Amino acid sequence: MDQARIDSLRAQPVAPVQHIIDGVSRPASDGGTMDVISPLDGQVLTQMARGTARDAEDAVAAARRAFDDGRWAGLAPAARKAVLLRWAALIEANALELAVLGVRDNGTEIGMAFKAEPMSAAGTIRYYAEALDKIYGEIAPTSPDVLGLIHREPVGVVGAIVPWNFPLMIGAWKLGPALAAGCSVVLKPAETASLSLLRMCELGQEAGLPPGVLNVVTGEGGVVGQAISESMDVDVLVFTGSGPTGRRLMEASARSNMKRVYLELGGKSPNIVFADAPDLDEAAKVSAAGIFRNSGQVCVAGSRLLVERSIHDAFVERLVAAAERMKMGDPLDPATNAGAVNSLRQLDQNLAFVAEAQAAGRRVLTGGTRILEETGGYYMAPTVVADVDPADRIAQDEVFGPVLAVIPFDTEDEAIAIANGTDFGLAAAVWTANLSRAHRMVRRIRAGVVHVNTYGGADATVPLGGVKQSGNGHDKSLHAFEKYLDLKTAWIKL
Ligand code: NAD
């Protein structure tokens, strides 16, 4: 990665940003703005529009007009595909600029951000662009005097509300299939990670998305997000974020037009290491990255480490060493392994979890503290807490920070009981050389994804979604189209 170019991008002032509504850059209806604080140094980076409910309503109205007059949904699939492919190419051409802007806004280390943000977003948009003209209807096997046709139609106006941890990647998981399907979108980025996503959406306009097809409204979740979720004219709400917000969205749907609500929520994912794991050094290294990269702000983070008792001490020692080897600090240094915590609020929350565990007598083996405070930024040392009881809050609630809770187990059944013993069901991992055990564990763990002898890792071809209170529906893969395409039957008497 070109450090000189990164440094020159980081030195550039960031111009204030506004909504994109009906293809036009617009301020908030009441002129309100909010400071964008960089987690790298705690300083104001720029201002952005503080959206109002009226702005959200205007954006929904623009999306509705764009959908109803067919300026996008009515195009030949090949024409939509050409626009989306151009957009993917523009994102790639501007990848470093997008990545650095995003890092200054949300704190993710640049090495990871570059791949996981613009490059992955471009790949996702290209994946759905290439898929969109391979979707066929069906002819039903009816009796011969009837023709039963099953059409697939775009659902209409999509409200998309996304979090701060991977704005471009997660944004593209919604925008790619929604726009490919022919829907119009109103997008609400997170308060603390709007800049790069707005810029990516501007590139979408440059690529040829017609006005009103992709609208972006910035501001507070409780105002803009709430107005989108309560709108009578949004057909589908797709969301990634926390459980409490997900619950509010379902309530808002019930109160308004009963729009479908698809939720990708948090996790408390178990990373289970058996004594027969093929390579304990590799397992320790990958497990450390699985919880500490992006300072633990990863929905699938392996935040509970379940270790077979016979190797507990030896494995935990390796893991602590791996944690202490991680280079923390400046997210714009490509050598950094984990950057900043997104906000002071999140940092305080992380520290409070550790303090509570400590007060209950749990052992903090490394970390547990704020570091690099002199930078003004929000950094936390990778933290390993041992002797955790599966019922502890640190083992039940999502911290969403660089905090690992270690729990020993004796048998496969006990590991399963602990693994499944939370409200969540997003991700998991099993480390074992025993193929039968690996398959047994995959079947018995209740989660959307179970990794075997690795942690994390996926691509656009596989779905991601949670069970239990980790959510419903899936992002990624062709299955994601199911949220954005309705089935319609034509029953024709011959
Ligand atoms: P959050 O729920 O606070 O915010 C997410 C989005 O919802 C933001 O855009 C916010 O502005 C908006 N919002 C907040 N209140 C709202 C309201 N009342 N009505 C409508 N919208 C509202 O979550 P966060 O703190 O930004 O993100 C972290 C959470 O996201 C974690 O719990 C994490 O696990 C989860 N997450 C899940 C996945 C996944 O794929 N399952 C991926 C990434 C993050």
Coordinates of N, CA, C and O in Angstrom, one line a residue, residues 5 36 40 54-55 84 91 117 137 157 167 195 202 214 285 350 388 469 474:
R5 N 0.8 8.2 -0.6 CA -0.6 8.5 -1.1 C -1.6 8.6 0.1 O -2.4 9.5 0.2
V36 N -18.8 15.6 12.6 CA -18.3 14.3 12.4 C -16.9 14.2 13.2 O -16.0 15.0 12.8
L40 N -9.7 8.7 15.3 CA -8.2 8.6 15.3 C -7.6 9.6 16.3 O -6.5 9.4 16.8
R54 N -38.8 15.1 7.8 CA -39.2 15.6 6.5 C -38.2 15.2 5.4 O -38.6 14.8 4.3
D55 N -36.9 15.2 5.7 CA -35.9 14.8 4.7 C -36.1 13.3 4.3 O -36.1 12.9 3.1
L84 N -24.5 -0.8 -13.1 CA -24.0 -1.3 -11.9 C -22.5 -1.7 -12.1 O -21.7 -1.6 -11.2
I91 N -15.9 2.5 -8.1 CA -15.5 2.3 -6.7 C -14.0 1.8 -6.7 O -13.2 2.2 -5.9
E117 N -13.7 -3.0 2.6 CA -14.6 -1.9 2.3 C -14.7 -1.7 0.7 O -15.5 -2.3 0.1
G137 N -38.3 -16.4 -14.6 CA -39.6 -16.8 -14.0 C -39.8 -18.3 -14.1 O -38.9 -19.0 -14.5
V157 N -39.9 0.1 -3.0 CA -39.0 1.0 -2.3 C -38.4 0.3 -1.0 O -39.2 -0.2 -0.2
P167 N -19.2 0.2 6.7 CA -20.3 0.9 5.9 C -20.4 0.5 4.5 O -21.5 0.3 4.0
L195 N -19.4 9.1 5.8 CA -18.7 9.8 4.7 C -18.4 9.0 3.5 O -18.6 9.4 2.4
E202 N -22.4 8.7 -4.4 CA -22.2 9.7 -5.4 C -21.6 9.1 -6.7 O -22.0 9.4 -7.8
L214 N -31.4 5.9 -5.9 CA -30.6 5.7 -4.7 C -30.5 7.0 -3.9 O -29.9 8.0 -4.4
K285 N -3.3 -18.0 16.6 CA -3.1 -16.8 15.8 C -4.4 -16.3 15.1 O -4.8 -15.2 15.1
N350 N -17.0 -0.8 26.3 CA -16.0 -1.9 26.3 C -15.3 -2.0 27.7 O -15.2 -3.1 28.3
V388 N -14.2 -17.3 32.9 CA -15.5 -16.7 32.7 C -16.6 -17.8 32.9 O -16.4 -18.9 32.4
Q469 N -31.9 -14.5 18.1 CA -31.9 -13.0 18.1 C -30.8 -12.4 17.3 O -30.5 -11.2 17.5
H474 N -31.1 -13.2 4.7 CA -29.7 -13.4 4.4 C -29.2 -12.2 3.5 O -29.9 -11.9 2.5

